[in-house]
Amino acid sequence: RAKLPAAHLDLIGEGGLRESLVQRIAAFGLAGSVTLLGTLPLSEIVPHYLRSAALVLPSHREPWGLVANEALSYGCPVVIGDRCGCVPELVVEGVSGYTFKSGDVSDLAAAMLKATELSHDRLATAERCVAVASKLTLRALP
């Protein structure tokens, strides 16, 4: 927040942590910087992919992380925890996004900041993201 005061975080999805998140957002004075959007259909998620600096998947454990495929297919870079199954197939450092050490908040913040730099040439970044995602097809699987 100190480095990018105009940054905004949209949280899409629903889970058992909503009340805790609402309290933390208020406690840190981030009500104007974080929006909890809840569960949305893909048609409402796509505009977020198109305008966001990155999709952030901070899971501590994820078998694959299909949402990464989805984001990349719309040209949106990703920031993914290193325990997610789609790393390294989908996360090409500095090309389609960045990884961070799962559970390490400082490393997550650093990866998110680096991801914003990919937005300087959004079209080229989107093309690279789509290219990475398109390499992983059913035919390409062993």
Tab-separated table of N, CA and C in Angstrom:
chain	number	residue	atom	x	y	z
A	1	ARG	N	0.836	-1.193	0.000
A	1	ARG	CA	0.000	0.000	0.000
A	1	ARG	C	0.876	1.250	0.000
A	2	ALA	N	1.965	1.211	0.728
A	2	ALA	CA	2.860	2.360	0.783
A	2	ALA	C	3.508	2.613	-0.579
A	3	LYS	N	3.798	1.540	-1.313
A	3	LYS	CA	4.465	1.693	-2.607
A	3	LYS	C	3.491	1.972	-3.741
A	4	LEU	N	2.252	1.522	-3.621
A	4	LEU	CA	1.228	1.755	-4.649
A	4	LEU	C	-0.072	2.189	-3.970
A	5	PRO	N	-0.149	3.425	-3.524
A	5	PRO	CA	-1.320	3.866	-2.760
A	5	PRO	C	-2.641	3.786	-3.525
A	6	ALA	N	-2.597	3.833	-4.849
A	6	ALA	CA	-3.831	3.770	-5.633
A	6	ALA	C	-4.260	2.336	-5.941
A	7	ALA	N	-3.481	1.362	-5.512
A	7	ALA	CA	-3.794	-0.039	-5.804
A	7	ALA	C	-5.106	-0.444	-5.150
A	8	HIS	N	-5.804	-1.351	-5.814
A	8	HIS	CA	-7.072	-1.866	-5.302
A	8	HIS	C	-7.069	-3.381	-5.421
A	9	LEU	N	-7.587	-4.050	-4.417
A	9	LEU	CA	-7.653	-5.500	-4.396
A	9	LEU	C	-9.114	-5.933	-4.425
A	10	ASP	N	-9.484	-6.690	-5.464
A	10	ASP	CA	-10.816	-7.284	-5.536
A	10	ASP	C	-10.687	-8.752	-5.175
A	11	LEU	N	-11.416	-9.190	-4.174
A	11	LEU	CA	-11.407	-10.594	-3.773
A	11	LEU	C	-12.671	-11.247	-4.315
A	12	ILE	N	-12.477	-12.214	-5.194
A	12	ILE	CA	-13.595	-12.921	-5.809
A	12	ILE	C	-13.630	-14.324	-5.238
A	13	GLY	N	-14.790	-14.739	-4.814
A	13	GLY	CA	-14.968	-16.065	-4.239
A	13	GLY	C	-15.576	-15.945	-2.856
A	14	GLU	N	-15.955	-17.071	-2.330
A	14	GLU	CA	-16.621	-17.089	-1.034
A	14	GLU	C	-16.017	-18.201	-0.202
A	15	GLY	N	-16.029	-18.008	1.078
A	15	GLY	CA	-15.500	-19.039	1.959
A	15	GLY	C	-15.754	-18.686	3.408
A	16	GLY	N	-15.258	-19.522	4.263
A	16	GLY	CA	-15.494	-19.365	5.691
A	16	GLY	C	-14.732	-18.221	6.343
A	17	LEU	N	-13.859	-17.542	5.614
A	17	LEU	CA	-13.061	-16.463	6.198
A	17	LEU	C	-13.652	-15.073	5.980
A	18	ARG	N	-14.813	-14.991	5.373
A	18	ARG	CA	-15.371	-13.683	5.014
A	18	ARG	C	-15.450	-12.726	6.213
A	19	GLU	N	-16.010	-13.169	7.306
A	19	GLU	CA	-16.172	-12.290	8.470
A	19	GLU	C	-14.823	-11.836	9.000
A	20	SER	N	-13.872	-12.733	9.040
A	20	SER	CA	-12.519	-12.391	9.481
A	20	SER	C	-11.892	-11.368	8.529
A	21	LEU	N	-12.102	-11.549	7.236
A	21	LEU	CA	-11.565	-10.598	6.252
A	21	LEU	C	-12.188	-9.220	6.420
A	22	VAL	N	-13.489	-9.176	6.626
A	22	VAL	CA	-14.178	-7.890	6.836
A	22	VAL	C	-13.566	-7.172	8.034
A	23	GLN	N	-13.337	-7.903	9.109
A	23	GLN	CA	-12.755	-7.312	10.313
A	23	GLN	C	-11.323	-6.832	10.072
A	24	ARG	N	-10.533	-7.629	9.368
A	24	ARG	CA	-9.141	-7.242	9.104
A	24	ARG	C	-9.064	-6.036	8.171
A	25	ILE	N	-9.919	-6.015	7.165
A	25	ILE	CA	-9.956	-4.877	6.239
A	25	ILE	C	-10.249	-3.599	7.018
A	26	ALA	N	-11.214	-3.668	7.920
A	26	ALA	CA	-11.562	-2.502	8.747
A	26	ALA	C	-10.415	-2.138	9.690
A	27	ALA	N	-9.826	-3.126	10.339
A	27	ALA	CA	-8.756	-2.884	11.310
A	27	ALA	C	-7.542	-2.220	10.671
A	28	PHE	N	-7.247	-2.587	9.409
A	28	PHE	CA	-6.094	-2.011	8.719
A	28	PHE	C	-6.457	-0.748	7.933
A	29	GLY	N	-7.710	-0.299	8.029
A	29	GLY	CA	-8.131	0.909	7.331
A	29	GLY	C	-8.102	0.770	5.817
A	30	LEU	N	-8.462	-0.404	5.326
A	30	LEU	CA	-8.374	-0.674	3.889
A	30	LEU	C	-9.739	-0.745	3.201
A	31	ALA	N	-10.769	-0.254	3.859
A	31	ALA	CA	-12.121	-0.358	3.284
A	31	ALA	C	-12.206	0.233	1.875
A	32	GLY	N	-11.469	1.278	1.592
A	32	GLY	CA	-11.510	1.887	0.261
A	32	GLY	C	-10.585	1.224	-0.740
A	33	SER	N	-9.794	0.259	-0.275
A	33	SER	CA	-8.796	-0.377	-1.137
A	33	SER	C	-9.045	-1.855	-1.414
A	34	VAL	N	-9.991	-2.438	-0.703
A	34	VAL	CA	-10.291	-3.864	-0.863
A	34	VAL	C	-11.799	-4.023	-1.004
A	35	THR	N	-12.209	-4.816	-1.988
A	35	THR	CA	-13.626	-5.105	-2.184
A	35	THR	C	-13.829	-6.615	-2.179
A	36	LEU	N	-14.752	-7.065	-1.356
A	36	LEU	CA	-15.120	-8.485	-1.323
A	36	LEU	C	-16.304	-8.654	-2.268
A	37	LEU	N	-16.078	-9.299	-3.380
A	37	LEU	CA	-17.107	-9.429	-4.414
A	37	LEU	C	-17.920	-10.711	-4.306
A	38	GLY	N	-17.473	-11.661	-3.510
A	38	GLY	CA	-18.207	-12.914	-3.383
A	38	GLY	C	-18.087	-13.756	-4.646
A	39	THR	N	-18.967	-14.729	-4.760
A	39	THR	CA	-18.964	-15.621	-5.909
A	39	THR	C	-19.573	-14.905	-7.110
A	40	LEU	N	-18.878	-14.996	-8.241
A	40	LEU	CA	-19.346	-14.357	-9.464
A	40	LEU	C	-19.332	-15.359	-10.614
A	41	PRO	N	-20.240	-15.196	-11.574
A	41	PRO	CA	-20.167	-16.036	-12.775
A	41	PRO	C	-19.000	-15.566	-13.643
A	42	LEU	N	-18.519	-16.448	-14.499
A	42	LEU	CA	-17.376	-16.124	-15.352
A	42	LEU	C	-17.604	-14.839	-16.138
A	43	SER	N	-18.819	-14.618	-16.593
A	43	SER	CA	-19.099	-13.408	-17.382
A	43	SER	C	-18.803	-12.126	-16.607
A	44	GLU	N	-18.870	-12.187	-15.284
A	44	GLU	CA	-18.551	-11.017	-14.459
A	44	GLU	C	-17.091	-11.012	-14.002
A	45	ILE	N	-16.434	-12.152	-14.092
A	45	ILE	CA	-15.027	-12.239	-13.708
A	45	ILE	C	-14.123	-11.770	-14.844
A	46	VAL	N	-14.506	-12.060	-16.076
A	46	VAL	CA	-13.675	-11.727	-17.238
A	46	VAL	C	-13.244	-10.264	-17.259
A	47	PRO	N	-14.135	-9.296	-17.015
A	47	PRO	CA	-13.665	-7.897	-17.009
A	47	PRO	C	-12.564	-7.634	-15.987
A	48	HIS	N	-12.575	-8.370	-14.886
A	48	HIS	CA	-11.507	-8.222	-13.888
A	48	HIS	C	-10.185	-8.732	-14.450
A	49	TYR	N	-10.225	-9.869	-15.160
A	49	TYR	CA	-9.014	-10.385	-15.794
A	49	TYR	C	-8.451	-9.373	-16.782
A	50	LEU	N	-9.319	-8.741	-17.524
A	50	LEU	CA	-8.885	-7.834	-18.586
A	50	LEU	C	-8.262	-6.546	-18.056
A	51	ARG	N	-8.625	-6.145	-16.848
A	51	ARG	CA	-8.099	-4.872	-16.336
A	51	ARG	C	-7.146	-5.011	-15.146
A	52	SER	N	-6.998	-6.213	-14.631
A	52	SER	CA	-6.175	-6.400	-13.428
A	52	SER	C	-4.699	-6.550	-13.753
A	53	ALA	N	-3.869	-6.120	-12.824
A	53	ALA	CA	-2.425	-6.314	-12.958
A	53	ALA	C	-2.087	-7.792	-12.880
A	54	ALA	N	-2.853	-8.544	-12.098
A	54	ALA	CA	-2.600	-9.984	-11.962
A	54	ALA	C	-3.719	-10.659	-11.193
A	55	LEU	N	-3.835	-11.944	-11.425
A	55	LEU	CA	-4.645	-12.811	-10.572
A	55	LEU	C	-3.703	-13.293	-9.483
A	56	VAL	N	-4.131	-13.230	-8.237
A	56	VAL	CA	-3.306	-13.700	-7.120
A	56	VAL	C	-3.975	-14.925	-6.514
A	57	LEU	N	-3.241	-16.027	-6.469
A	57	LEU	CA	-3.741	-17.265	-5.879
A	57	LEU	C	-2.820	-17.622	-4.712
A	58	PRO	N	-3.182	-17.176	-3.489
A	58	PRO	CA	-2.295	-17.371	-2.345
A	58	PRO	C	-2.525	-18.679	-1.586
A	59	SER	N	-3.039	-19.690	-2.257
A	59	SER	CA	-3.326	-20.969	-1.595
A	59	SER	C	-2.064	-21.553	-0.978
A	60	HIS	N	-2.236	-22.177	0.169
A	60	HIS	CA	-1.120	-22.863	0.820
A	60	HIS	C	-0.916	-24.244	0.213
A	61	ARG	N	-1.964	-24.759	-0.427
A	61	ARG	CA	-1.897	-26.054	-1.092
A	61	ARG	C	-2.996	-26.077	-2.137
A	62	GLU	N	-2.647	-26.420	-3.357
A	62	GLU	CA	-3.610	-26.435	-4.452
A	62	GLU	C	-3.175	-27.528	-5.430
A	63	PRO	N	-4.032	-28.517	-5.714
A	63	PRO	CA	-3.624	-29.588	-6.619
A	63	PRO	C	-3.162	-29.072	-7.983
A	64	TRP	N	-3.867	-28.103	-8.543
A	64	TRP	CA	-3.443	-27.524	-9.819
A	64	TRP	C	-3.618	-26.009	-9.805
A	65	GLY	N	-4.821	-25.532	-9.590
A	65	GLY	CA	-5.096	-24.098	-9.654
A	65	GLY	C	-5.635	-23.721	-11.020
A	66	LEU	N	-6.754	-24.332	-11.400
A	66	LEU	CA	-7.340	-24.131	-12.724
A	66	LEU	C	-7.627	-22.661	-13.017
A	67	VAL	N	-7.852	-21.879	-11.987
A	67	VAL	CA	-8.113	-20.458	-12.178
A	67	VAL	C	-6.912	-19.767	-12.842
A	68	ALA	N	-5.720	-20.315	-12.658
A	68	ALA	CA	-4.533	-19.758	-13.332
A	68	ALA	C	-4.647	-19.938	-14.836
A	69	ASN	N	-5.074	-21.129	-15.277
A	69	ASN	CA	-5.304	-21.343	-16.713
A	69	ASN	C	-6.303	-20.326	-17.247
A	70	GLU	N	-7.359	-20.146	-16.487
A	70	GLU	CA	-8.431	-19.236	-16.893
A	70	GLU	C	-7.904	-17.809	-17.038
A	71	ALA	N	-7.201	-17.319	-16.028
A	71	ALA	CA	-6.674	-15.950	-16.062
A	71	ALA	C	-5.723	-15.759	-17.237
A	72	LEU	N	-4.793	-16.692	-17.403
A	72	LEU	CA	-3.816	-16.580	-18.489
A	72	LEU	C	-4.493	-16.602	-19.854
A	73	SER	N	-5.550	-17.391	-19.989
A	73	SER	CA	-6.239	-17.473	-21.278
A	73	SER	C	-6.899	-16.148	-21.647
A	74	TYR	N	-7.102	-15.282	-20.663
A	74	TYR	CA	-7.631	-13.936	-20.911
A	74	TYR	C	-6.516	-12.892	-20.908
A	75	GLY	N	-5.271	-13.347	-20.875
A	75	GLY	CA	-4.145	-12.428	-20.939
A	75	GLY	C	-3.779	-11.781	-19.621
A	76	CYS	N	-4.255	-12.323	-18.523
A	76	CYS	CA	-3.988	-11.758	-17.195
A	76	CYS	C	-2.850	-12.528	-16.530
A	77	PRO	N	-1.754	-11.858	-16.188
A	77	PRO	CA	-0.646	-12.525	-15.487
A	77	PRO	C	-1.109	-13.073	-14.140
A	78	VAL	N	-0.307	-13.957	-13.577
A	78	VAL	CA	-0.673	-14.602	-12.321
A	78	VAL	C	0.434	-14.455	-11.283
A	79	VAL	N	0.030	-14.462	-10.023
A	79	VAL	CA	0.939	-14.517	-8.880
A	79	VAL	C	0.465	-15.715	-8.076
A	80	ILE	N	1.295	-16.756	-8.054
A	80	ILE	CA	0.862	-18.056	-7.535
A	80	ILE	C	1.838	-18.572	-6.485
A	81	GLY	N	1.295	-19.122	-5.405
A	81	GLY	CA	2.119	-19.740	-4.381
A	81	GLY	C	2.855	-20.960	-4.913
A	82	ASP	N	4.055	-21.190	-4.416
A	82	ASP	CA	4.913	-22.263	-4.934
A	82	ASP	C	4.402	-23.667	-4.640
A	83	ARG	N	3.357	-23.800	-3.857
A	83	ARG	CA	2.782	-25.119	-3.583
A	83	ARG	C	1.593	-25.439	-4.485
A	84	CYS	N	1.365	-24.613	-5.466
A	84	CYS	CA	0.281	-24.827	-6.412
A	84	CYS	C	0.782	-25.731	-7.536
A	85	GLY	N	-0.013	-26.716	-7.913
A	85	GLY	CA	0.396	-27.702	-8.891
A	85	GLY	C	0.729	-27.174	-10.268
A	86	CYS	N	0.226	-26.008	-10.625
A	86	CYS	CA	0.469	-25.479	-11.974
A	86	CYS	C	1.826	-24.793	-12.122
A	87	VAL	N	2.570	-24.720	-11.019
A	87	VAL	CA	3.918	-24.163	-11.067
A	87	VAL	C	4.864	-25.325	-11.355
A	88	PRO	N	5.729	-25.306	-12.306
A	88	PRO	CA	6.168	-24.214	-13.168
A	88	PRO	C	5.544	-24.212	-14.564
A	89	GLU	N	4.630	-25.140	-14.843
A	89	GLU	CA	4.069	-25.222	-16.193
A	89	GLU	C	3.427	-23.920	-16.657
A	90	LEU	N	2.705	-23.250	-15.776
A	90	LEU	CA	1.999	-22.032	-16.184
A	90	LEU	C	2.661	-20.743	-15.728
A	91	VAL	N	3.454	-20.809	-14.685
A	91	VAL	CA	4.056	-19.584	-14.161
A	91	VAL	C	5.500	-19.501	-14.637
A	92	VAL	N	5.696	-18.742	-15.681
A	92	VAL	CA	7.028	-18.483	-16.214
A	92	VAL	C	7.436	-17.123	-15.654
A	93	GLU	N	8.403	-17.134	-14.751
A	93	GLU	CA	8.795	-15.918	-14.021
A	93	GLU	C	9.064	-14.747	-14.965
A	94	GLY	N	8.353	-13.648	-14.722
A	94	GLY	CA	8.542	-12.433	-15.508
A	94	GLY	C	7.903	-12.475	-16.884
A	95	VAL	N	7.305	-13.595	-17.245
A	95	VAL	CA	6.662	-13.740	-18.552
A	95	VAL	C	5.147	-13.823	-18.367
A	96	SER	N	4.706	-14.840	-17.615
A	96	SER	CA	3.275	-15.003	-17.360
A	96	SER	C	2.917	-14.667	-15.919
A	97	GLY	N	3.897	-14.285	-15.134
A	97	GLY	CA	3.644	-13.926	-13.745
A	97	GLY	C	4.815	-14.252	-12.850
A	98	TYR	N	4.503	-14.472	-11.570
A	98	TYR	CA	5.533	-14.723	-10.576
A	98	TYR	C	5.030	-15.721	-9.543
A	99	THR	N	5.965	-16.430	-8.943
A	99	THR	CA	5.636	-17.301	-7.819
A	99	THR	C	6.170	-16.662	-6.540
A	100	PHE	N	5.659	-17.150	-5.428
A	100	PHE	CA	6.145	-16.707	-4.124
A	100	PHE	C	6.111	-17.901	-3.182
A	101	LYS	N	6.888	-17.833	-2.126
A	101	LYS	CA	6.912	-18.907	-1.137
A	101	LYS	C	5.589	-18.878	-0.379
A	102	SER	N	4.827	-19.950	-0.503
A	102	SER	CA	3.516	-20.027	0.149
A	102	SER	C	3.628	-19.740	1.638
A	103	GLY	N	2.759	-18.866	2.122
A	103	GLY	CA	2.746	-18.501	3.528
A	103	GLY	C	3.657	-17.347	3.880
A	104	ASP	N	4.485	-16.898	2.943
A	104	ASP	CA	5.426	-15.806	3.192
A	104	ASP	C	4.820	-14.499	2.662
A	105	VAL	N	4.261	-13.714	3.560
A	105	VAL	CA	3.546	-12.495	3.184
A	105	VAL	C	4.467	-11.488	2.495
A	106	SER	N	5.695	-11.365	2.970
A	106	SER	CA	6.638	-10.431	2.343
A	106	SER	C	6.965	-10.854	0.915
A	107	ASP	N	7.132	-12.158	0.703
A	107	ASP	CA	7.423	-12.663	-0.637
A	107	ASP	C	6.210	-12.478	-1.556
A	108	LEU	N	5.021	-12.686	-1.005
A	108	LEU	CA	3.785	-12.440	-1.765
A	108	LEU	C	3.707	-10.978	-2.182
A	109	ALA	N	3.945	-10.067	-1.247
A	109	ALA	CA	3.896	-8.631	-1.552
A	109	ALA	C	4.911	-8.267	-2.627
A	110	ALA	N	6.112	-8.825	-2.547
A	110	ALA	CA	7.147	-8.541	-3.543
A	110	ALA	C	6.721	-9.049	-4.919
A	111	ALA	N	6.131	-10.249	-4.970
A	111	ALA	CA	5.675	-10.806	-6.245
A	111	ALA	C	4.533	-9.972	-6.828
A	112	MET	N	3.643	-9.498	-5.969
A	112	MET	CA	2.538	-8.651	-6.442
A	112	MET	C	3.073	-7.337	-7.016
A	113	LEU	N	4.064	-6.750	-6.354
A	113	LEU	CA	4.668	-5.518	-6.868
A	113	LEU	C	5.345	-5.755	-8.213
A	114	LYS	N	6.068	-6.870	-8.341
A	114	LYS	CA	6.713	-7.182	-9.620
A	114	LYS	C	5.663	-7.375	-10.710
A	115	ALA	N	4.544	-7.987	-10.365
A	115	ALA	CA	3.494	-8.236	-11.357
A	115	ALA	C	2.922	-6.934	-11.910
A	116	THR	N	2.902	-5.892	-11.105
A	116	THR	CA	2.373	-4.616	-11.611
A	116	THR	C	3.246	-4.063	-12.727
A	117	GLU	N	4.528	-4.414	-12.705
A	117	GLU	CA	5.435	-3.946	-13.761
A	117	GLU	C	5.104	-4.571	-15.113
A	118	LEU	N	4.492	-5.760	-15.090
A	118	LEU	CA	4.092	-6.407	-16.344
A	118	LEU	C	3.013	-5.602	-17.070
A	119	SER	N	2.304	-4.756	-16.329
A	119	SER	CA	1.241	-3.955	-16.929
A	119	SER	C	1.752	-2.779	-17.754
A	120	HIS	N	3.049	-2.503	-17.685
A	120	HIS	CA	3.589	-1.384	-18.460
A	120	HIS	C	3.397	-1.599	-19.954
A	121	ASP	N	3.459	-2.851	-20.392
A	121	ASP	CA	3.161	-3.186	-21.786
A	121	ASP	C	2.124	-4.300	-21.745
A	122	ARG	N	0.905	-3.900	-21.455
A	122	ARG	CA	-0.184	-4.846	-21.210
A	122	ARG	C	-0.437	-5.764	-22.409
A	123	LEU	N	-0.400	-5.237	-23.625
A	123	LEU	CA	-0.676	-6.052	-24.805
A	123	LEU	C	0.366	-7.158	-24.965
A	124	ALA	N	1.645	-6.804	-24.859
A	124	ALA	CA	2.706	-7.802	-24.988
A	124	ALA	C	2.608	-8.840	-23.869
A	125	THR	N	2.291	-8.394	-22.660
A	125	THR	CA	2.139	-9.312	-21.537
A	125	THR	C	0.967	-10.254	-21.783
A	126	ALA	N	-0.152	-9.716	-22.254
A	126	ALA	CA	-1.324	-10.546	-22.538
A	126	ALA	C	-1.002	-11.593	-23.594
A	127	GLU	N	-0.273	-11.206	-24.614
A	127	GLU	CA	0.106	-12.158	-25.664
A	127	GLU	C	0.977	-13.275	-25.105
A	128	ARG	N	1.913	-12.924	-24.225
A	128	ARG	CA	2.773	-13.942	-23.609
A	128	ARG	C	1.965	-14.877	-22.712
A	129	CYS	N	1.029	-14.318	-21.960
A	129	CYS	CA	0.198	-15.133	-21.068
A	129	CYS	C	-0.638	-16.133	-21.866
A	130	VAL	N	-1.252	-15.664	-22.929
A	130	VAL	CA	-2.066	-16.543	-23.771
A	130	VAL	C	-1.190	-17.633	-24.394
A	131	ALA	N	0.005	-17.266	-24.821
A	131	ALA	CA	0.919	-18.243	-25.419
A	131	ALA	C	1.290	-19.329	-24.413
A	132	VAL	N	1.569	-18.951	-23.166
A	132	VAL	CA	1.915	-19.927	-22.127
A	132	VAL	C	0.723	-20.854	-21.873
A	133	ALA	N	-0.463	-20.278	-21.731
A	133	ALA	CA	-1.661	-21.080	-21.448
A	133	ALA	C	-1.988	-22.012	-22.603
A	134	SER	N	-1.789	-21.559	-23.835
A	134	SER	CA	-2.171	-22.367	-24.994
A	134	SER	C	-1.244	-23.549	-25.223
A	135	LYS	N	-0.051	-23.537	-24.627
A	135	LYS	CA	0.870	-24.672	-24.766
A	135	LYS	C	0.394	-25.878	-23.973
A	136	LEU	N	-0.429	-25.643	-22.969
A	136	LEU	CA	-0.889	-26.723	-22.106
A	136	LEU	C	-2.277	-27.170	-22.573
A	137	THR	N	-2.294	-28.118	-23.460
A	137	THR	CA	-3.546	-28.653	-23.998
A	137	THR	C	-3.639	-30.132	-23.666
A	138	LEU	N	-4.791	-30.727	-23.897
A	138	LEU	CA	-4.944	-32.158	-23.655
A	138	LEU	C	-3.980	-32.959	-24.505
A	139	ARG	N	-3.694	-32.498	-25.717
A	139	ARG	CA	-2.753	-33.199	-26.585
A	139	ARG	C	-1.328	-33.122	-26.050
A	140	ALA	N	-1.019	-32.079	-25.335
A	140	ALA	CA	0.340	-31.895	-24.820
A	140	ALA	C	0.593	-32.711	-23.552
A	141	LEU	N	-0.457	-33.215	-22.938
A	141	LEU	CA	-0.297	-33.975	-21.699
A	141	LEU	C	0.253	-35.373	-21.987
A	142	PRO	N	1.080	-35.907	-21.079
A	142	PRO	CA	1.639	-37.252	-21.270
A	142	PRO	C	0.583	-38.334	-21.182
